[in-house]
Amino acid sequence: MKKLINSAETVVTDALRGLAAAHPDLRVDPGGRIVSRACGPTPGKVGLVSGGGSGHEPLHAGFVGYGMLDAACPGEIFTSPVPDQMVTATAAANGGAGVLHVVKNYTGDVLNFELAADLCAEEGVEIARVLVDDDVAVRDSPDTAGRRGTGATVFVEKIAGAAAEGGAPLAEVARVAREVNARSRSFGIALEACTTPVSGRPTFELGETEIELGVGIHGEPGRSRAAMRDARELAAVALDAVNEDMPLSGDVLVMVNGLGGTPLIELHIVFAEIAERLSGRGARVARSLVGDYVTSLDMRGFSVTACLLSEDLARLWDAPVQTPALRWGR
Amino acid sequence: MKKLINSAETVVTDALRGLAAAHPDLRVDPGGRIVSRACGPTPGKVGLVSGGGSGHEPLHAGFVGYGMLDAACPGEIFTSPVPDQMVTATAAANGGAGVLHVVKNYTGDVLNFELAADLCAEEGVEIARVLVDDDVAVRDSPDTAGRRGTGATVFVEKIAGAAAEGGAPLAEVARVAREVNARSRSFGIALEACTTPVSGRPTFELGETEIELGVGIHGEPGRSRAAMRDARELAAVALDAVNEDMPLSGDVLVMVNGLGGTPLIELHIVFAEIAERLSGRGARVARSLVGDYVTSLDMRGFSVTACLLSEDLARLWDAPVQTPALRWGR
């Protein structure tokens, strides 16, 4: 294993030091593992907090900033942050109008955010929660009851963040967040597994012409193993899995997301095929993201996330955002 | 070799189809291999054109847009575009105030841009050229006379683009572009070579604990082979190589650039070490980029590019930019 790290134990702390050095508009506590806006919470605005295991960069810390999250709390690699971090992040996000917790549906995250919400409520902070569970590949697993939360997290954080920035109250921000999740589905395909710094070995082994369909973002196995095929066929497999669960029509927000070790040129090739197949179904790529947004360390492969847009959701998507990983319109 | 492609022959065309589908604000001719602003040239503004082999995405097509390039012409993977493409791109960029060609210093690119400039001049278009040659690792090689052009291309295109957008005449845009190049140096390190779609094999073989120092962006060998070490030591090797060629002090614009297959979490770890080492020398990271900007297909590794900022250059760097790969301030 060759990785650009100092030691397996200091990966998260060292990466947060780098995030801090690159982004003076963020307040970063590398030891305490809290990232928030340097300007502090916005008085009267609903706060947004997310967190989860590290290894999915830029998620979540890369989405802290105007128009998106107020604070994030990264855990160890592929490991939920602890409730104390979530409480500290919530305090850093609390502008007095309540705080929304954006929680990917993994058992550890769910339980810890529940505990944190109770602690925050005891301190008089109003908390709402949205559970993101967009991955159609697998239902129930050792780490999850129900579906896993993956790519749609970016859409939920962006769109709910815009609603909060626009002055919506907590109940409305939570409603919008849940609507985005309900309208979103994802499916991922791995060409190679990822290697965690601690184990130093791929989380699963794929043969020279094998791929993993319906892969998760923690190196856990997917729906099935299959033979490698070309980009057009792989795009069809992913999009059809999404479409089978939620028929796609009208204006669609589409993300073709790299899993960490996939070059941009390949993601654009996949995106071309996705866009063509969508239009063949009478749907339309109305908005899009192509790049690395929810990764799995150095995994090679991609995921597709589709969200059925309404006019309101499109308007919130287009609203200004200013974070390390997403920025436009301001 | 597992790659998200349809065939080795259609990689560039298919990726440009994807770029077009994702970016309606670009005019993309996938067959002719020209990418320009959908709004056409800005009357009275100096045009900026760049181009070079594909495989370095987002360079150059991802930098077409307000505040940066007017047009780009991607060649085949690691292969110079032909003069005809450059002439077409120049026409798409020509607002009547002359056009600057941003050329990375590789023999093929240099010769073809020279031919194209002659053809454009015959058509009455005033052409200036900046040659980017920032890579301190190697002097002269089978593909280059002098130093290679790598990461500084992003700085040149951004800063000269801002000057052009601000209304500077061609001579001044060219002067600023050359100043940025003169103030910039780069050094790259590969943990694994890249694999081209046509050959299907790594361009060089590295052992399990070997790395390549001073690597180029075309899979060509670097300065020397060395033993793998930790991120702090690798950051020091790269930064010291830059510093030896151009002593670093004052305000520095620093890019820690991923070579295509390196996850963001590792780039942040390298950036932390670069920033710390710089400040130990009395220099300061005044502006920064951390991410994939000048890649080498799926190569694993990073490069560091440093540019000694002046107040004028910092102001141009901060000016609004709206391209697929760089956007802020607007």
XYZ file of C-alpha atoms in Angstrom:
660
model
C 0.000 0.000 0.000
C 1.402 3.382 -1.037
C -0.553 6.306 0.349
C 0.252 9.966 0.906
C -0.057 9.761 4.697
C 2.158 10.197 7.717
C 0.671 7.277 9.649
C -2.576 5.347 9.647
C -3.418 6.830 13.038
C -3.073 10.490 12.036
C -4.844 10.441 8.648
C -7.956 12.346 9.717
C -6.135 14.879 11.880
C -3.507 15.558 9.211
C -6.135 15.969 6.485
C -8.059 18.433 8.658
C -4.841 20.414 9.187
C -4.600 20.651 5.414
C -8.242 21.683 5.071
C -7.615 24.417 7.622
C -4.501 25.683 5.825
C -6.328 25.786 2.482
C -9.562 27.392 3.710
C -9.217 30.349 6.070
C -12.995 30.845 5.804
C -13.431 27.627 7.798
C -12.829 27.154 11.499
C -11.198 23.756 11.837
C -10.373 21.919 15.052
C -8.236 19.017 13.769
C -7.980 17.348 17.190
C -11.604 17.799 18.184
C -12.676 17.063 14.590
C -15.103 19.896 14.124
C -15.314 22.041 10.979
C -17.544 25.111 10.953
C -17.857 28.474 9.245
C -15.225 30.891 10.531
C -17.891 33.601 10.760
C -19.806 31.513 13.329
C -23.534 30.734 13.250
C -25.886 33.168 11.505
C -28.311 34.622 14.071
C -31.901 33.645 13.294
C -30.910 31.128 10.591
C -31.624 27.411 10.904
C -28.298 25.605 11.317
C -27.289 22.548 9.292
C -24.973 19.907 10.706
C -23.766 16.715 9.130
C -21.134 14.192 9.964
C -20.077 10.646 9.405
C -16.991 8.567 8.926
C -14.039 10.079 7.090
C -12.849 8.661 3.773
C -15.686 10.230 1.743
C -14.037 13.581 1.046
C -15.111 16.214 0.162
C -18.192 14.997 2.112
C -18.987 16.465 4.679
C -16.398 19.074 5.702
C -15.977 20.227 2.105
C -19.606 21.306 2.111
C -19.353 23.693 5.054
C -19.952 27.292 4.028
C -22.502 29.807 2.848
C -25.589 28.130 1.401
C -24.837 24.642 2.652
C -23.662 23.267 6.022
C -22.858 25.319 9.116
C -20.752 22.595 10.690
C -19.499 19.068 10.136
C -17.982 16.462 12.436
C -15.816 13.857 10.701
C -15.221 10.530 12.430
C -12.330 8.164 11.953
C -12.121 6.489 8.521
C -15.458 4.756 7.852
C -16.427 5.196 11.526
C -19.225 7.307 12.949
C -18.259 10.422 14.877
C -19.148 10.302 18.574
C -22.151 12.124 20.079
C -19.891 14.702 21.789
C -18.606 15.858 18.398
C -22.157 16.161 17.110
C -23.125 18.238 20.139
C -20.144 20.563 19.629
C -20.908 20.884 15.913
C -24.541 21.642 16.709
C -23.479 24.411 19.091
C -21.228 25.851 16.358
C -24.203 25.826 13.958
C -26.875 27.123 16.305
C -28.102 30.573 15.383
C -31.112 30.287 17.667
C -33.592 28.987 15.094
C -32.952 25.285 15.560
C -30.560 22.862 13.871
C -31.137 20.179 11.248
C -29.030 17.025 11.496
C -28.362 15.450 8.104
C -27.714 11.773 8.858
C -26.706 9.080 6.387
C -28.524 5.856 7.182
C -25.898 3.733 8.904
C -26.635 2.236 12.292
C -23.714 3.878 14.073
C -24.440 7.330 12.679
C -28.150 7.014 13.407
C -27.668 5.968 17.036
C -25.012 8.575 17.757
C -27.019 11.385 16.194
C -30.035 10.259 18.276
C -27.990 10.502 21.441
C -26.595 13.862 20.382
C -30.058 15.194 19.565
C -31.233 14.257 23.061
C -28.263 16.051 24.627
C -28.850 19.133 22.458
C -32.566 19.167 23.332
C -31.647 19.080 27.023
C -29.635 22.227 26.386
C -32.694 23.802 24.804
C -31.662 23.509 21.128
C -34.488 22.504 18.826
C -33.318 19.625 16.623
C -34.822 18.081 13.505
C -33.348 15.196 11.564
C -33.353 13.977 7.999
C -32.255 10.432 7.311
C -30.654 9.993 3.880
C -31.234 6.529 2.387
C -30.946 6.797 -1.375
C -28.860 3.757 -2.351
C -31.127 1.289 -4.137
C -28.498 -1.460 -4.314
C -28.935 -3.149 -0.954
C -31.695 -3.379 1.648
C -30.512 -4.153 5.171
C -26.907 -5.135 5.845
C -24.715 -5.649 8.899
C -24.273 -1.856 9.093
C -27.694 -0.630 8.006
C -31.378 -1.210 8.562
C -33.023 -0.301 5.271
C -31.181 1.449 2.476
C -27.769 3.102 2.760
C -27.245 6.834 2.448
C -24.801 7.895 -0.274
C -24.792 10.482 -3.082
C -28.126 12.121 -2.290
C -26.495 13.566 0.817
C -24.920 16.223 -1.405
C -28.309 17.170 -2.856
C -29.958 17.252 0.591
C -27.201 19.416 2.083
C -27.203 21.832 -0.867
C -30.954 22.256 -1.204
C -31.811 22.305 2.512
C -28.861 24.652 3.019
C -30.331 27.065 0.465
C -33.728 26.889 2.171
C -32.119 27.701 5.515
C -30.079 30.535 4.009
C -33.322 31.911 2.553
C -34.827 32.165 6.023
C -37.090 29.104 6.102
C -37.996 27.854 9.600
C -36.711 24.510 10.910
C -39.843 22.532 10.036
C -39.700 23.756 6.424
C -35.958 23.129 6.071
C -36.501 19.595 7.380
C -39.468 19.078 5.051
C -37.429 20.175 2.006
C -34.534 17.944 3.073
C -36.865 14.934 3.344
C -38.450 15.751 0.014
C -35.036 15.794 -1.696
C -34.185 12.428 -0.170
C -37.570 10.980 -1.185
C -36.990 12.132 -4.773
C -33.404 10.802 -5.007
C -31.887 7.414 -5.750
C -28.286 6.182 -6.225
C -26.394 3.185 -7.515
C -22.622 2.616 -7.503
C -20.201 0.377 -9.394
C -16.629 -0.402 -8.350
C -13.821 -1.405 -10.696
C -11.424 -1.777 -7.763
C -12.051 -1.802 -4.020
C -10.570 0.768 -1.690
C -7.709 0.198 0.731
C -8.052 1.539 4.255
C -4.887 2.971 5.829
C -5.159 0.712 8.876
C -5.617 -2.614 7.088
C -3.385 -1.774 4.144
C -5.284 -4.205 1.920
C -8.238 -3.859 -0.474
C -11.566 -4.368 1.311
C -12.452 -6.977 -1.309
C -10.597 -8.552 -4.199
C -11.725 -8.202 -7.796
C -10.271 -10.179 -10.668
C -8.784 -8.491 -13.713
C -12.122 -8.467 -15.525
C -14.456 -8.385 -12.517
C -16.435 -5.490 -11.106
C -18.727 -5.030 -8.118
C -22.275 -3.823 -8.806
C -24.225 -1.858 -6.224
C -21.141 -1.170 -4.162
C -21.348 0.866 -0.950
C -19.059 3.680 0.139
C -17.324 1.829 2.976
C -15.705 -0.912 0.970
C -18.593 -3.207 1.879
C -19.740 -5.619 -0.826
C -22.475 -4.650 -3.256
C -25.384 -6.414 -4.861
C -23.407 -8.782 -7.055
C -20.175 -9.397 -8.885
C -20.169 -9.124 -12.660
C -17.922 -9.050 -15.693
C -16.339 -5.792 -16.784
C -18.025 -4.106 -19.746
C -17.904 -0.787 -21.504
C -18.933 2.612 -20.134
C -22.224 2.666 -22.030
C -23.318 -0.664 -20.548
C -22.183 0.234 -17.043
C -24.036 3.540 -17.214
C -27.129 1.609 -18.281
C -26.811 -0.842 -15.385
C -26.574 1.990 -12.858
C -29.291 4.169 -14.363
C -31.674 1.255 -14.869
C -31.266 0.223 -11.218
C -32.222 3.756 -10.200
C -35.076 3.897 -12.683
C -36.478 0.545 -11.552
C -36.845 1.879 -8.038
C -38.028 5.353 -9.021
C -39.095 5.927 -12.625
C -37.258 8.918 -14.076
C -39.080 11.573 -16.054
C -39.132 15.327 -16.458
C -36.297 17.460 -15.147
C -33.637 15.465 -13.338
C -30.653 16.573 -11.270
C -27.932 14.036 -12.062
C -24.624 13.450 -10.344
C -21.970 11.177 -11.812
C -19.713 10.818 -8.826
C -16.182 9.449 -8.760
C -15.376 7.101 -5.889
C -11.901 8.569 -5.260
C -9.510 6.902 -7.698
C -11.305 7.562 -10.986
C -10.026 10.244 -13.372
C -12.396 12.992 -14.528
C -12.080 12.005 -18.189
C -13.749 8.659 -17.386
C -16.517 10.311 -15.368
C -17.329 12.523 -18.348
C -17.567 9.444 -20.559
C -20.043 7.866 -18.122
C -21.978 11.114 -17.904
C -22.357 11.258 -21.697
C -23.975 7.824 -21.650
C -26.211 8.626 -18.686
C -27.451 11.820 -20.338
C -28.154 10.026 -23.601
C -30.004 7.167 -21.919
C -32.052 9.577 -19.819
C -33.171 11.546 -22.826
C -34.129 8.267 -24.501
C -36.578 7.799 -21.626
C -38.098 11.235 -22.056
C -36.302 12.645 -19.041
C -33.848 15.530 -19.179
C -30.604 16.388 -17.380
C -31.725 19.747 -16.010
C -28.802 20.175 -13.603
C -25.679 18.105 -13.065
C -22.503 17.440 -11.149
C -19.595 15.440 -12.535
C -16.665 14.829 -10.218
C -15.637 13.452 -6.832
C -18.227 14.387 -4.200
C -18.878 11.273 -2.081
C -15.833 9.082 -2.284
C -14.653 5.871 -0.752
C -10.949 6.549 -0.217
C -9.126 5.415 -3.372
C -11.887 3.187 -4.759
C -12.080 3.103 -8.547
C -15.536 3.393 -9.979
C -18.523 5.700 -9.982
C -22.010 6.184 -8.668
C -25.022 7.792 -10.256
C -27.504 9.796 -8.216
C -30.710 11.144 -9.739
C -33.181 13.542 -8.137
C -36.565 14.404 -9.660
C -36.579 18.189 -9.615
C -39.536 20.457 -9.011
C -39.374 24.165 -9.814
C -38.837 24.934 -6.134
C -36.025 22.406 -5.764
C -34.332 23.664 -8.937
C -34.460 27.223 -7.611
C -32.879 26.131 -4.314
C -30.249 24.118 -6.189
C -29.347 27.215 -8.213
C -29.066 29.446 -5.135
C -25.571 30.721 -4.292
C -23.209 28.368 -2.493
C -19.689 28.998 -1.270
C -17.932 25.926 0.122
C -14.593 24.256 -0.643
C -16.203 21.655 -2.911
C -19.282 23.398 -4.337
C -19.373 27.063 -5.209
C -21.333 29.157 -7.592
C -23.530 32.181 -7.963
C -21.921 34.482 -5.466
C -6.868 -2.630 -17.465
C -10.348 -1.645 -16.259
C -11.402 1.819 -17.428
C -14.746 3.530 -17.789
C -14.493 3.869 -21.565
C -16.322 2.594 -24.630
C -13.189 2.022 -26.680
C -9.631 3.316 -26.695
C -10.347 5.086 -29.981
C -13.360 7.083 -28.757
C -12.106 8.225 -25.341
C -11.632 11.888 -26.212
C -14.811 12.213 -28.282
C -16.923 10.455 -25.643
C -15.503 12.583 -22.824
C -16.243 15.753 -24.803
C -19.836 14.545 -25.312
C -20.067 14.289 -21.531
C -18.541 17.730 -21.033
C -21.127 19.130 -23.445
C -24.025 17.420 -21.650
C -22.845 18.697 -18.263
C -22.073 22.272 -19.315
C -24.643 24.026 -21.503
C -22.628 27.242 -21.102
C -19.925 25.672 -23.272
C -20.034 25.120 -27.012
C -18.450 21.720 -27.598
C -17.653 20.111 -30.914
C -16.725 16.558 -29.868
C -15.706 15.498 -33.381
C -13.776 18.666 -34.242
C -12.431 18.812 -30.684
C -13.067 22.443 -29.974
C -14.497 23.780 -26.713
C -15.465 27.440 -26.457
C -17.798 29.709 -24.547
C -21.391 29.267 -25.738
C -21.789 33.051 -25.756
C -19.048 33.372 -28.388
C -16.085 35.759 -28.236
C -16.420 39.011 -26.299
C -16.086 41.940 -28.709
C -13.039 44.042 -27.889
C -11.627 41.550 -25.369
C -8.320 39.759 -25.887
C -9.043 36.074 -26.493
C -7.254 33.253 -24.679
C -6.712 29.879 -26.305
C -4.975 26.838 -24.953
C -4.726 23.258 -25.992
C -2.637 20.168 -25.671
C -2.975 16.443 -25.406
C -5.963 15.007 -23.551
C -5.530 12.983 -20.365
C -4.874 16.052 -18.168
C -8.499 16.867 -17.331
C -9.833 19.306 -16.263
C -6.976 21.036 -18.202
C -7.703 22.726 -20.657
C -11.376 22.431 -21.609
C -12.441 22.614 -17.951
C -10.954 26.111 -17.797
C -13.039 27.597 -20.602
C -15.429 30.257 -19.352
C -15.723 33.752 -17.966
C -12.434 35.005 -16.527
C -10.231 32.297 -18.009
C -10.011 30.708 -21.482
C -12.196 31.569 -24.463
C -11.480 28.314 -26.255
C -9.524 25.076 -25.918
C -8.544 22.398 -28.411
C -7.856 18.968 -26.900
C -5.716 16.522 -28.844
C -5.698 12.762 -28.562
C -4.436 11.336 -25.259
C -0.960 12.774 -24.607
C -0.791 14.023 -28.210
C -0.689 17.605 -29.436
C -3.760 18.945 -31.196
C -3.207 19.768 -34.885
C -2.760 23.323 -36.187
C -6.239 23.305 -37.803
C -7.850 22.844 -34.386
C -5.787 25.703 -33.008
C -6.871 27.950 -35.870
C -10.541 27.077 -35.299
C -10.202 27.652 -31.542
C -8.503 30.983 -32.216
C -11.382 32.051 -34.446
C -13.848 31.077 -31.701
C -11.877 33.215 -29.237
C -11.253 36.226 -31.421
C -13.106 39.317 -30.262
C -11.062 41.591 -32.479
C -8.395 42.536 -29.915
C -5.954 39.722 -30.622
C -5.549 36.248 -29.153
C -3.044 34.832 -26.667
C -1.935 31.245 -27.158
C -1.051 29.526 -23.882
C 1.357 26.746 -24.850
C 2.863 24.127 -22.565
C 6.484 23.539 -23.499
C 6.419 20.248 -25.413
C 7.952 20.084 -28.872
C 4.760 18.968 -30.636
C 2.606 21.630 -29.002
C 5.178 24.333 -29.662
C 5.584 23.507 -33.376
C 1.866 23.148 -34.002
C 1.009 26.385 -32.227
C 3.727 28.136 -34.277
C 2.161 26.891 -37.489
C -1.299 27.870 -36.266
C -0.109 31.344 -35.290
C 1.266 31.867 -38.802
C -2.047 30.796 -40.334
C -3.992 33.080 -37.982
C -1.691 36.003 -38.758
C -2.328 35.455 -42.460
C -6.011 35.860 -41.684
C -5.243 39.117 -39.930
C -5.562 37.939 -36.320
C -2.926 39.351 -33.995
C -1.377 36.492 -31.999
C 0.845 36.489 -28.946
C 2.202 33.423 -27.219
C 3.242 32.449 -23.725
C 5.313 29.316 -23.267
C 4.734 27.603 -19.918
C 7.817 25.772 -18.605
C 7.524 25.507 -14.833
C 8.581 21.924 -14.111
C 11.991 22.007 -12.410
C 12.452 18.218 -12.452
C 13.934 17.688 -15.889
C 15.774 19.810 -18.429
C 15.513 18.617 -22.019
C 13.973 15.259 -22.836
C 12.907 13.395 -25.968
C 9.694 15.484 -25.966
C 10.949 18.832 -24.738
C 13.702 21.352 -25.223
C 14.143 23.003 -21.836
C 11.705 22.517 -18.988
C 8.249 20.937 -19.271
C 5.042 22.887 -18.756
C 2.759 21.505 -16.046
C 0.819 22.972 -13.106
C 1.655 26.639 -13.707
C -0.580 26.466 -16.768
C -3.575 26.804 -14.437
C -2.104 29.936 -12.851
C -1.225 31.462 -16.236
C -4.685 30.786 -17.667
C -6.483 32.145 -14.590
C -4.414 35.285 -14.123
C -4.012 36.193 -17.805
C -7.722 35.429 -18.238
C -8.572 37.940 -15.524
C -6.343 40.547 -17.147
C -8.075 40.012 -20.483
C -11.516 40.156 -18.866
C -10.482 43.421 -17.244
C -9.820 44.970 -20.652
C -6.023 44.799 -20.858
C -4.586 44.896 -24.390
C -2.845 41.875 -25.926
C 0.691 43.009 -25.078
C -0.240 43.449 -21.424
C -2.125 40.125 -21.202
C 0.924 38.402 -22.693
C 3.267 40.239 -20.321
C 1.213 39.167 -17.278
C 1.067 35.584 -18.549
C 4.861 35.488 -18.929
C 5.321 37.045 -15.518
C 3.183 34.327 -13.907
C 5.207 31.645 -15.651
C 8.487 33.285 -14.623
C 7.340 33.355 -10.986
C 6.099 29.725 -10.930
C 7.767 26.358 -10.416
C 6.456 22.792 -10.116
C 7.608 19.344 -9.047
C 5.654 16.064 -9.192
C 5.914 12.674 -7.499
C 4.202 9.483 -8.685
C 3.282 6.529 -6.470
C 1.973 4.624 -9.493
C 2.284 5.315 -13.223
C -0.725 5.926 -15.433
C -2.145 3.500 -17.958
C -3.065 4.811 -21.396
C -6.213 3.367 -22.970
C -4.385 2.330 -26.124
C -1.469 0.477 -24.515
C -3.463 -0.882 -21.584
C -0.319 -1.076 -19.467
C 1.360 1.274 -16.981
C 3.813 3.610 -18.689
C 6.459 2.514 -16.208
C 6.586 -0.086 -13.456
C 7.122 0.797 -9.814
C 7.785 -1.743 -7.102
C 5.627 -1.991 -3.995
C 7.777 0.495 -2.109
C 9.122 2.509 -5.039
C 8.098 5.960 -6.231
C 9.117 8.196 -9.122
C 10.470 11.663 -8.276
C 10.090 14.554 -10.695
C 7.537 12.739 -12.794
C 6.012 14.369 -15.865
C 2.365 14.437 -16.868
C 2.612 12.087 -19.832
C 3.756 8.995 -18.045
C 7.330 9.813 -19.006
C 9.994 9.019 -16.408
C 11.060 11.605 -13.856
C 14.315 12.647 -12.263
C 14.963 9.486 -10.282
C 13.458 6.481 -8.579
C 13.312 6.458 -4.781
C 11.931 4.591 -1.813
C 8.421 5.364 -0.595
C 8.275 7.565 2.504
C 5.676 9.463 4.452
C 3.685 12.477 3.312
C 5.777 14.942 5.299
C 9.000 13.780 3.660
C 7.491 13.679 0.168
C 6.106 17.186 0.591
C 9.580 18.300 1.627
C 11.211 16.676 -1.418
C 8.790 18.419 -3.776
C 8.872 21.804 -2.079
C 12.650 21.781 -1.681
C 13.089 21.021 -5.386
C 10.944 24.058 -6.177
C 12.711 26.206 -3.615
C 16.142 25.233 -4.892
C 15.250 26.564 -8.324
C 13.350 29.620 -7.091
C 13.684 30.605 -3.439
C 10.252 30.994 -1.872
C 9.404 33.962 0.311
C 6.547 36.347 0.931
C 3.054 35.578 -0.339
C 2.875 32.363 -2.333
C 0.067 30.881 -4.407
C 0.324 27.125 -3.851
C -1.359 24.299 -5.692
C -1.243 20.735 -4.425
C -2.484 18.927 -7.481
C -3.675 15.333 -7.715
C -2.446 13.395 -10.736
C -5.790 11.667 -11.373
C -5.974 8.626 -9.107
C -5.240 10.241 -5.742
C -8.047 10.810 -3.234
C -8.652 14.304 -1.875
C -7.984 13.241 1.727
C -4.363 12.468 0.770
C -3.935 15.766 -1.075
C -5.049 17.609 2.050
C -2.463 15.720 4.080
C 0.267 16.777 1.635
C -1.026 20.345 1.653
C -0.795 20.499 5.459
C 2.885 19.586 5.263
C 3.592 22.001 2.411
C 1.954 24.885 4.279
C 3.893 24.100 7.450
C 7.216 23.820 5.652
C 6.593 27.048 3.759
C 5.849 28.984 6.904
C 9.034 27.551 8.414
C 10.887 29.307 5.568
C 9.210 32.632 6.252
C 6.896 32.322 3.279
C 3.112 32.244 3.506
C 0.353 30.384 1.672
C -1.574 33.436 0.532
C -3.825 31.597 -1.941
C -4.217 27.902 -2.676
C -5.781 25.143 -4.700
C -6.023 21.544 -3.515
C -7.482 19.027 -5.939
C -7.166 17.559 -9.432
C -6.305 20.301 -11.934
C -3.544 18.967 -14.209
C -3.793 15.202 -14.214
C -2.076 12.352 -15.963
C -4.988 9.958 -16.569
C -5.172 7.647 -13.526
C -1.670 8.293 -12.185
C -1.354 8.170 -8.414
C 0.635 10.944 -6.885
C 0.754 14.700 -6.650
C 2.536 17.784 -7.834
C 3.255 21.044 -6.089
C 3.223 24.331 -7.944
C 4.247 27.580 -6.259
C 3.916 31.099 -7.654
C 5.446 34.164 -5.998
C 2.535 36.578 -5.812
C 2.643 40.332 -6.208
C -0.298 42.498 -5.190
C -1.339 42.784 -8.835
C -1.177 39.059 -9.422
C -3.143 38.341 -6.236
C -5.846 40.756 -7.344
C -6.095 39.049 -10.739
C -6.149 35.632 -9.072
C -9.070 36.756 -6.885
C -11.053 38.145 -9.833
C -14.281 36.306 -10.708
C -14.001 33.090 -12.691
C -16.754 30.834 -13.966
C -15.534 27.627 -15.593
C -16.336 23.939 -15.017
C -13.259 23.416 -12.855
C -12.607 26.821 -11.249
C -15.365 29.148 -10.170
C -15.674 31.847 -7.633
C -16.614 35.420 -7.024
C -19.473 35.782 -9.437
